[in-house]
mmCIF file of C-alpha atoms in Angstrom:
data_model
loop_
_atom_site.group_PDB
_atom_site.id
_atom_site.type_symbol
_atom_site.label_atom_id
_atom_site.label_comp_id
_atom_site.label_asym_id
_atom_site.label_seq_id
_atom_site.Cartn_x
_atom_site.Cartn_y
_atom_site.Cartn_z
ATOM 1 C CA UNK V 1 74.924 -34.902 -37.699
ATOM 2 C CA UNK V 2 78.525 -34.620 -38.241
ATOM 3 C CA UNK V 3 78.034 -30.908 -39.375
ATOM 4 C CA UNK V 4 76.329 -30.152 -35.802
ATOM 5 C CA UNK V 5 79.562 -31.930 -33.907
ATOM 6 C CA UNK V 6 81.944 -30.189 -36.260
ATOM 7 C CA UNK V 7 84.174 -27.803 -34.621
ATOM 8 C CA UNK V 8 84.035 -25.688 -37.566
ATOM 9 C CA UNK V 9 80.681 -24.789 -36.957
ATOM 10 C CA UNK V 10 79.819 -21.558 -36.582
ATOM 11 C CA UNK V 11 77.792 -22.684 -33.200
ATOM 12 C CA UNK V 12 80.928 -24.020 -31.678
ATOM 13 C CA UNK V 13 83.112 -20.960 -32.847
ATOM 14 C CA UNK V 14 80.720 -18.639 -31.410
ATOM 15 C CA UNK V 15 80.488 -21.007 -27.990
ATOM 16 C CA UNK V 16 84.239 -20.777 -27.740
ATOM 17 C CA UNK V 17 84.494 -17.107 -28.429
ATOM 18 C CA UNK V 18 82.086 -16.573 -25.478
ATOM 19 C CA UNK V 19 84.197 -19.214 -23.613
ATOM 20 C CA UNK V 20 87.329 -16.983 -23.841
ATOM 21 C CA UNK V 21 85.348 -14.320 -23.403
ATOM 22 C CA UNK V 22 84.753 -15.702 -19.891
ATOM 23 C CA UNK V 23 88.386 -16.477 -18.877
ATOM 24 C CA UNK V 24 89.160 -12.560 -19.940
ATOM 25 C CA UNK V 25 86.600 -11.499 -17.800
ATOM 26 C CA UNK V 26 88.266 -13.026 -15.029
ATOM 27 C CA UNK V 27 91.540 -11.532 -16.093
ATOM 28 C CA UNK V 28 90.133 -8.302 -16.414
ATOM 29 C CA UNK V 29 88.152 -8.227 -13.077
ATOM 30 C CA UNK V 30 91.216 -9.211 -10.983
ATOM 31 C CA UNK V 31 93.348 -7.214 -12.725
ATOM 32 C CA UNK V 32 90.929 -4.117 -12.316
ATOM 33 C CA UNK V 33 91.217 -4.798 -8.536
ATOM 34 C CA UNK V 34 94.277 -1.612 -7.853
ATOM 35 C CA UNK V 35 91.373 0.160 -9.645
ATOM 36 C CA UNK V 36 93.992 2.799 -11.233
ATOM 37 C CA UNK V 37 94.693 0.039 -14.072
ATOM 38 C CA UNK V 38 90.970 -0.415 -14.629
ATOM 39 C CA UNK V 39 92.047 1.461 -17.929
ATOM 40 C CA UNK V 40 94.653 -1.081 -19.014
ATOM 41 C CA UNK V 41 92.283 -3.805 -18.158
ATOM 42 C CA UNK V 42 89.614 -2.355 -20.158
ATOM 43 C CA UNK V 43 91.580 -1.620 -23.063
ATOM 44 C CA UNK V 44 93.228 -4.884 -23.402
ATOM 45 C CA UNK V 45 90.140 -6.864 -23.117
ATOM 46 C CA UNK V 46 88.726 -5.057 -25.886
ATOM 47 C CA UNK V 47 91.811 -5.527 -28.092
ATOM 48 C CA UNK V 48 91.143 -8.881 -27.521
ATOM 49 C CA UNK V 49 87.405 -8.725 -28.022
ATOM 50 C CA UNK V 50 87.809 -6.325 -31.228
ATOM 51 C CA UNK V 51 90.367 -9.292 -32.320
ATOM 52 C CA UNK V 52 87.558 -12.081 -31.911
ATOM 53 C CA UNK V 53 85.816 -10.171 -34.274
ATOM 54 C CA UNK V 54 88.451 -10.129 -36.618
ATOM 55 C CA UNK V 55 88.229 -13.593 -36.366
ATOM 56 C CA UNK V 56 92.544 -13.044 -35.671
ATOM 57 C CA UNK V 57 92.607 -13.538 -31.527
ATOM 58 C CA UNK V 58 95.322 -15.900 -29.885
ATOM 59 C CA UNK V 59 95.686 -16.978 -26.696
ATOM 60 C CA UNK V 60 93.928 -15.473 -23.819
ATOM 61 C CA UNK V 61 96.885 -15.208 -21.254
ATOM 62 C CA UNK V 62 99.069 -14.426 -23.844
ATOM 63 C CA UNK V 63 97.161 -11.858 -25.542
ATOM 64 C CA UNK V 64 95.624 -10.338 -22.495
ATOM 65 C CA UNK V 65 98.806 -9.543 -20.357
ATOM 66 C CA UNK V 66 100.740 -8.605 -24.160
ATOM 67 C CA UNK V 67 98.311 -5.689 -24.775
ATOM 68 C CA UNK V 68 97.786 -4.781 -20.603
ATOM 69 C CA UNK V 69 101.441 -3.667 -21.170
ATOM 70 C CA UNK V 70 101.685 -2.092 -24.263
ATOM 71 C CA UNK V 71 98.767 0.073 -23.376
ATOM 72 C CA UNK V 72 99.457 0.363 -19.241
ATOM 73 C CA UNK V 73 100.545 3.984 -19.432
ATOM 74 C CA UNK V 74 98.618 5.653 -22.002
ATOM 75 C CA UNK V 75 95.584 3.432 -20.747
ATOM 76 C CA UNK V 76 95.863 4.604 -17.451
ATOM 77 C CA UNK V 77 96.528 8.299 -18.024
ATOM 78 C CA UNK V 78 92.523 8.205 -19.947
ATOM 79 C CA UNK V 79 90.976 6.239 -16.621
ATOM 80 C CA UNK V 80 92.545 9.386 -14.647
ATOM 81 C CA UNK V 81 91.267 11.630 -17.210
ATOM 82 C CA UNK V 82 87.957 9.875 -17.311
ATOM 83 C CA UNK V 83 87.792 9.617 -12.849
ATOM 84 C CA UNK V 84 89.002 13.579 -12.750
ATOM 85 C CA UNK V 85 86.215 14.329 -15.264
ATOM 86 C CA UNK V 86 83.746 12.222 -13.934
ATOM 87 C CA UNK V 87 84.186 13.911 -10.716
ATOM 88 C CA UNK V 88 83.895 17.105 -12.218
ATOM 89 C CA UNK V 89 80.707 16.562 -13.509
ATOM 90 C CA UNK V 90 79.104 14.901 -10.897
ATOM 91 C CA UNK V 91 79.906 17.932 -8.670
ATOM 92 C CA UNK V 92 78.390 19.999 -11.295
ATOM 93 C CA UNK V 93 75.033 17.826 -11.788
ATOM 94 C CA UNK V 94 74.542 18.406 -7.993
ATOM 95 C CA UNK V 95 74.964 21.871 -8.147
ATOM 96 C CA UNK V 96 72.476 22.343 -10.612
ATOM 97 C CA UNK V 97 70.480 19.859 -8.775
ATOM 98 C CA UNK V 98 70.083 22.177 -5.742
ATOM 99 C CA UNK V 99 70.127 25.728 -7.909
ATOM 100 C CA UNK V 100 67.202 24.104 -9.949
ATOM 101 C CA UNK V 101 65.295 22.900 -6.625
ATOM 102 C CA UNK V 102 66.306 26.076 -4.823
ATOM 103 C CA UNK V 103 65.657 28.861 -7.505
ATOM 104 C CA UNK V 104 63.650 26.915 -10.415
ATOM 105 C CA UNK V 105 62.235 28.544 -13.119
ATOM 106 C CA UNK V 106 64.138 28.689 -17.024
ATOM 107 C CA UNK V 107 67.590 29.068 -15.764
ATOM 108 C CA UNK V 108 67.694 26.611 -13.381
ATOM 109 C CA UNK V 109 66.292 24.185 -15.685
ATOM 110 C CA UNK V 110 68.557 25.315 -18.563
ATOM 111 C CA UNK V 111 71.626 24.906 -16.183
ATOM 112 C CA UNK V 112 70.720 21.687 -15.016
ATOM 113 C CA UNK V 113 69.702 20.443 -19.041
ATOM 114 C CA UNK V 114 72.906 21.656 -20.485
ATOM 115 C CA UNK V 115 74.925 19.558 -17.465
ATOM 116 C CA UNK V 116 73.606 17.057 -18.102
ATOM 117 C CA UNK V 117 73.743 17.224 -21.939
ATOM 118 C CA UNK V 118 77.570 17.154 -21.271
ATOM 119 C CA UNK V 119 77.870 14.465 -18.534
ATOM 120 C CA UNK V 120 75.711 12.589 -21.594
ATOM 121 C CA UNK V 121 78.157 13.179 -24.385
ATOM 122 C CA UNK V 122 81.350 12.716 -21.823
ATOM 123 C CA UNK V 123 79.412 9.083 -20.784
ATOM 124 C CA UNK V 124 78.980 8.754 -24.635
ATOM 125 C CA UNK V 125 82.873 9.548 -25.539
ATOM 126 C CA UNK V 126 83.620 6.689 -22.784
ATOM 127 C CA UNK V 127 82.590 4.042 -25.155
ATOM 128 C CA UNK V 128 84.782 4.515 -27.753
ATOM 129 C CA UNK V 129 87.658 5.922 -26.228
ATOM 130 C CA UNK V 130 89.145 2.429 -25.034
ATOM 131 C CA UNK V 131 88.562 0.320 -28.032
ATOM 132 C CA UNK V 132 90.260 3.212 -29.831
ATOM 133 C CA UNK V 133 93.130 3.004 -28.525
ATOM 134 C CA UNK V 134 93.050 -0.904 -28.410
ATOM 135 C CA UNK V 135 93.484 -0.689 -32.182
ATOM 136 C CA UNK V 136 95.124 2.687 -32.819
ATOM 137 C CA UNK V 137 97.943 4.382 -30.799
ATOM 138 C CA UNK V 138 96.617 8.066 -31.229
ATOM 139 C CA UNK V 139 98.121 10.437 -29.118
ATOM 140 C CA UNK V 140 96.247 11.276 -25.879
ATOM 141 C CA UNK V 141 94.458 14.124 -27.441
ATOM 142 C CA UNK V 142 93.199 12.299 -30.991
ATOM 143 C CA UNK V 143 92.151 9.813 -28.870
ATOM 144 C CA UNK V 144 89.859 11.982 -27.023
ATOM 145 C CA UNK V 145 88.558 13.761 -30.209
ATOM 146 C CA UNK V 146 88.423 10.954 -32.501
ATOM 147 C CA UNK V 147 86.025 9.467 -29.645
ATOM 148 C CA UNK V 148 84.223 12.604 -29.449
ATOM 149 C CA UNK V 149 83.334 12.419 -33.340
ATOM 150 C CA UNK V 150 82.210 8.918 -33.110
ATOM 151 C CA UNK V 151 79.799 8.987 -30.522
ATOM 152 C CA UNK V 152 78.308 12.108 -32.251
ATOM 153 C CA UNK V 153 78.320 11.055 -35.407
ATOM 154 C CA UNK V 154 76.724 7.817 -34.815
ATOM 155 C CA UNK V 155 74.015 8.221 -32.736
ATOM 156 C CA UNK V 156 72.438 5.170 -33.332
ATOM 157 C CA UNK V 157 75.487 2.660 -32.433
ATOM 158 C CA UNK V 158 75.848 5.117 -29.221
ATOM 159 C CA UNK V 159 72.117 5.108 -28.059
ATOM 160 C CA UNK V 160 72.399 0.629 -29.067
ATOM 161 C CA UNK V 161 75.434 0.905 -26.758
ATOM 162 C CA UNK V 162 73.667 3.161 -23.649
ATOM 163 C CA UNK V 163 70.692 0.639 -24.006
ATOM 164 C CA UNK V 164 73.765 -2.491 -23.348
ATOM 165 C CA UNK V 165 74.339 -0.079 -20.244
ATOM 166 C CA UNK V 166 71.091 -0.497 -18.487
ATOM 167 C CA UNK V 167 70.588 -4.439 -19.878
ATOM 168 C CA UNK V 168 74.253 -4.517 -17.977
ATOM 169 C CA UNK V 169 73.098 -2.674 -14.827
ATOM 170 C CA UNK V 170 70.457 -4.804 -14.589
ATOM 171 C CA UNK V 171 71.547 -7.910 -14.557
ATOM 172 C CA UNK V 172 74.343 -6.601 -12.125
ATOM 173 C CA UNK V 173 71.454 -5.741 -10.305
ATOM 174 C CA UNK V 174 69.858 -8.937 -10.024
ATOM 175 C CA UNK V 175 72.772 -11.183 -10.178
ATOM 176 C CA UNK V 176 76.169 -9.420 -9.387
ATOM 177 C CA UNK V 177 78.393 -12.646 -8.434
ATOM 178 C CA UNK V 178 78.739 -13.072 -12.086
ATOM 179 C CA UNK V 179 79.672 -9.450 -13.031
ATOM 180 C CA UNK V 180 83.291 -10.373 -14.859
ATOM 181 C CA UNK V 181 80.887 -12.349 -17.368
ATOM 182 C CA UNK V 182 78.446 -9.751 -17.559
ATOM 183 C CA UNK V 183 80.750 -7.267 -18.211
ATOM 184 C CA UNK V 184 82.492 -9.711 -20.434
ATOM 185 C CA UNK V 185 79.477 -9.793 -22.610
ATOM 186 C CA UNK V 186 78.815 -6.323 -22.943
ATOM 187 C CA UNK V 187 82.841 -6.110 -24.022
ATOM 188 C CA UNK V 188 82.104 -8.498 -26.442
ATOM 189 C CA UNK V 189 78.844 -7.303 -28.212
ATOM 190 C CA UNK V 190 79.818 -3.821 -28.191
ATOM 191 C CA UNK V 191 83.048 -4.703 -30.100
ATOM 192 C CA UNK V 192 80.715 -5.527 -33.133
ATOM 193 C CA UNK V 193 79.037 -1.846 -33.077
ATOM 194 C CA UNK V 194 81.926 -0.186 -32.278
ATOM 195 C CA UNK V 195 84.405 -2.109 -34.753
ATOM 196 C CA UNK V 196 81.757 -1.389 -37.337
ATOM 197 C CA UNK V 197 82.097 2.703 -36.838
ATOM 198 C CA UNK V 198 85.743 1.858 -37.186
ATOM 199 C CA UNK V 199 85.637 0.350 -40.380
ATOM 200 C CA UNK V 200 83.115 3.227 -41.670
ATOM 201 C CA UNK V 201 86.092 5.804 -41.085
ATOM 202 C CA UNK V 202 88.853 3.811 -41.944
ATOM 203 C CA UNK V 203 87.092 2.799 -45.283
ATOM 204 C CA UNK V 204 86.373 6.370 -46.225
ATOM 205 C CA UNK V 205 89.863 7.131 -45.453
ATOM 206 C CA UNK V 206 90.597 4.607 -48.590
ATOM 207 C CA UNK V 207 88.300 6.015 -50.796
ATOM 208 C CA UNK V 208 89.886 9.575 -50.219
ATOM 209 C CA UNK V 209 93.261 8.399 -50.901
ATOM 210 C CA UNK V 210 92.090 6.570 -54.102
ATOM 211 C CA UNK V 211 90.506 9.431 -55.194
ATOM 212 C CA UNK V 212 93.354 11.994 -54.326
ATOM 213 C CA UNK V 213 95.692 9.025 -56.373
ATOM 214 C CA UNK V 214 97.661 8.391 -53.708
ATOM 215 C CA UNK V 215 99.796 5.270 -53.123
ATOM 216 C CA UNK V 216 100.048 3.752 -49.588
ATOM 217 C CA UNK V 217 102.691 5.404 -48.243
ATOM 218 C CA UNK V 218 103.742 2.811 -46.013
ATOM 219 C CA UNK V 219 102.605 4.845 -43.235
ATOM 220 C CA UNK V 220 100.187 2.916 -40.372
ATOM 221 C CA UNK V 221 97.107 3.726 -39.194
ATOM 222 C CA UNK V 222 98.143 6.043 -36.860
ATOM 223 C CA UNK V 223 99.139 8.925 -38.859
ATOM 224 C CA UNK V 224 95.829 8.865 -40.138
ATOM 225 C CA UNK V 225 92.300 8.254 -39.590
ATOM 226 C CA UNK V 226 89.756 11.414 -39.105
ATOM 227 C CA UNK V 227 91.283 13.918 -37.272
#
């Protein structure tokens, strides 16, 4: 009995972890609101999130508003990236929309296949791009590529993470008054799969420098880490 009531217990950890996870979705969604810092909002809840994993997150407010700031610009430079390119693509999905219905045959459906192979893999790069920088302050373009290799190179995490997508739409769907905490959740669960492709790279990152004898230079994490 007094291990159930314990607030060591793993139950209660986890139920306060998804407590927080709660007040940051409120943080996040009013935040988002100017919709141009949706980026800063989405990065610093998954600092936080990535942190909770960790088991090494502090305070909500505190933590919350201290990495909205640090990331704000860099953050929000990606979300303009990420609205100009999602833009681009949608213009180009309808396009080969009407030049498949219009003309048919093998090119149309090869134009409209390889679009939407791309708008896939840009959809794809979205997931990692934000918790990347959460942990890592990559310049704009290693962001981008380091979050290209990921999503390719682990298929399986992406595809978990697409299927999160549509369990996320849904219940948006059927119950959007709540979607800070939805959203919140999906923040939260991702953070395992994606923190988990972190640690894959930044482990065989170790082993290279072992086997190359290398001391730790003292440099961070930055100057490093695939490409």
């Amino acid at each position: 009995m007094y291990r159930l009531f314990n607030p060591e217990n793993k139950f209660w950890q986890f139920l306060g972890k998804i407590t927080d996870v709660f007040c940051m979705g409120i943080l996040w969604f009013f935040t988002s609101i100017p919709i141009v810092t949706i980026g800063a909002s989405t990065t610093a809840f998954y600092e936080f999130t990535i942190n909770q994993v960790k088991d090494t997150e502090g305070s909500v407010w505190k933590s919350y508003f201290r990495a909205f700031k640090k990331h704000f610009k860099k953050a929000t430079v990606l979300w303009l990236i990420q609205l100009a390119g999602l833009a681009f693509l949608l213009l180009d999905m309808w396009a080969a929309w009407n030049f498949l219905v219009s003309r048919g045959g093998v090119p149309g459906v090869f134009i409209f296949g390889f679009c939407a192979c791309i708008t896939i893999i840009f959809f794809s790069c979205c997931y990692y791009v934000y918790p990347t920088l959460a942990l890592y302050d990559f310049p704009l373009k290693k962001l981008i590529t380091n979050s290209f290799v990921m999503a390719v190179g682990n298929l399986p995490v992406t595809v978990t993470l697409v299927v999160m997508s549509v369990i996320l739409g849904v219940l948006l769907f059927y119950m959007s008054g709540l979607f800070f905490f939805w959203f919140g959740l999906f923040v939260f669960f991702s953070s395992y799969f994606i923190f988990g492709v972190f640690m894959k790279y930044t482990e065989k990152d170790e082993e290279e420098t072992k086997k190359g004898g290398f001391k730790n230079s003292g440099k961070n994490d930055d100057e490093k880490w695939l490409i």
